[in-house]
Coordinates of C-alpha atoms and ligand atoms in Angstrom, one line a residue:
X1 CA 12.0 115.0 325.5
X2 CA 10.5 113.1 322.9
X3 CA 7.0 114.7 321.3
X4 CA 4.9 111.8 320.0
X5 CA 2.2 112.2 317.2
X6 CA -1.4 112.2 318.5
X7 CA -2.2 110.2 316.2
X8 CA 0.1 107.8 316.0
X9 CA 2.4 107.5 319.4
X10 CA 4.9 105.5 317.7
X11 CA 5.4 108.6 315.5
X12 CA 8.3 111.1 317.0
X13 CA 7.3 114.4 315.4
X14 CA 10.0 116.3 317.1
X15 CA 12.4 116.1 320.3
X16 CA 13.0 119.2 322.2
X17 CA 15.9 119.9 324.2
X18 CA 15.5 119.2 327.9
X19 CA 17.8 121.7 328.7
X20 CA 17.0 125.1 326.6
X21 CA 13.7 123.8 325.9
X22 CA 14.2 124.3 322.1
X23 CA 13.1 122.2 319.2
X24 CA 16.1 119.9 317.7
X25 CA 15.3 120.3 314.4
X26 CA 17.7 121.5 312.1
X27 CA 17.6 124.0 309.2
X28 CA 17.5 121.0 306.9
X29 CA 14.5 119.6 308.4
X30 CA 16.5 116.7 310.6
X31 CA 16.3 116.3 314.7
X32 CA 19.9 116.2 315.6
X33 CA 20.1 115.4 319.3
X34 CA 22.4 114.2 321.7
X35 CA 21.1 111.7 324.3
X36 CA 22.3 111.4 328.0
X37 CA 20.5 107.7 329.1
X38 CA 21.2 105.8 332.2
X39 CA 19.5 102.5 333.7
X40 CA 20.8 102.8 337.0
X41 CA 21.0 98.8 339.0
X42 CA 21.7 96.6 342.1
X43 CA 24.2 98.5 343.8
X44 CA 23.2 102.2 343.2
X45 CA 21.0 104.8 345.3
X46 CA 18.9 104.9 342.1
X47 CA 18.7 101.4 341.8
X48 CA 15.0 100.5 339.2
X49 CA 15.4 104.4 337.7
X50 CA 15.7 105.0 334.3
X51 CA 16.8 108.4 332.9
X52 CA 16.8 110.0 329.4
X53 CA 17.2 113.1 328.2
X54 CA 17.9 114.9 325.1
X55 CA 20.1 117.9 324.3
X56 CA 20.3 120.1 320.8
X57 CA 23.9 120.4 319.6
X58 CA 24.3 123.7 321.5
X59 CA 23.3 122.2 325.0
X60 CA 25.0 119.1 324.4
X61 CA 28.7 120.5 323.9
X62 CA 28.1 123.1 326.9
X63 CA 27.5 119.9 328.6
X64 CA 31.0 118.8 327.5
X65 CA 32.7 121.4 328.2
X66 CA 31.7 121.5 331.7
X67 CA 32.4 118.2 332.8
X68 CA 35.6 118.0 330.9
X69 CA 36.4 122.1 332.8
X70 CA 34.9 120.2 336.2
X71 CA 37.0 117.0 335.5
X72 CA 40.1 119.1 335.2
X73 CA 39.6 121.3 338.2
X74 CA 40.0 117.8 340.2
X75 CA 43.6 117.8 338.7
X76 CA 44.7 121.3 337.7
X77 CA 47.5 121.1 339.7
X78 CA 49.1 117.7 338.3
X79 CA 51.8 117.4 335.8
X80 CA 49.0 116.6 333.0
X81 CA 46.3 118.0 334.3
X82 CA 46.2 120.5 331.8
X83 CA 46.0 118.0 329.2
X84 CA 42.7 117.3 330.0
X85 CA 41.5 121.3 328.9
X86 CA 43.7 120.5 325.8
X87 CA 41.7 117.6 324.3
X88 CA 39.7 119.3 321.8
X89 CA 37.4 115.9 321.2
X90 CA 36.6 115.2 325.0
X91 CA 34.6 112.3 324.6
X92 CA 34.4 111.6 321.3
X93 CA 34.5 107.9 320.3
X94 CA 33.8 108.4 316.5
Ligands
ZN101 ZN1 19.4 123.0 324.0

């Protein structure tokens, strides 16, 4: 969740994790965040919603480990399912 200035709402003063509720800014004095966005359209059950939500570095790798553990409980028992549990960058594009 993004905290604007009172001042000055195009001002982000801070972003605080919507799932421990903690401020994402870092020793250094930097918000590092990770952002989970979706704009859901014709088709979906959610169709017109749009969703975003913010997650410190802590939260945000929990979150990858449990859909990369929930992904491979779908396929545990296939030849390579355990490769999914040994990819060590689940996700990562970069
Ligand atoms: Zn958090």
């Amino acid at each position: 969740m993004k905290v604007v200035s009172e001042t000055d709402p195009g001002t982000v003063t801070d972003v605080i994790c919507d799932m421990c509720g903690d401020s994402t800014r870092v020793a250094a004095g930097e918000l590092q965040f990770g952002t989970m966005h979706a704009s859901w359209g014709e088709g979906s059950s959610h169709r017109g919603e749009t969703y975003e939500l913010h997650l410190c570095e802590n939260c945000f790798f929990v979150q990858v480990s449990t859909m990369q553990r929930t992904r491979w409980i779908g396929v545990m028992f296939e030849d390579d399912g355990d490769d999914i549990l040994k990819n060590q960058a689940y996700g990562r594009v970069g």
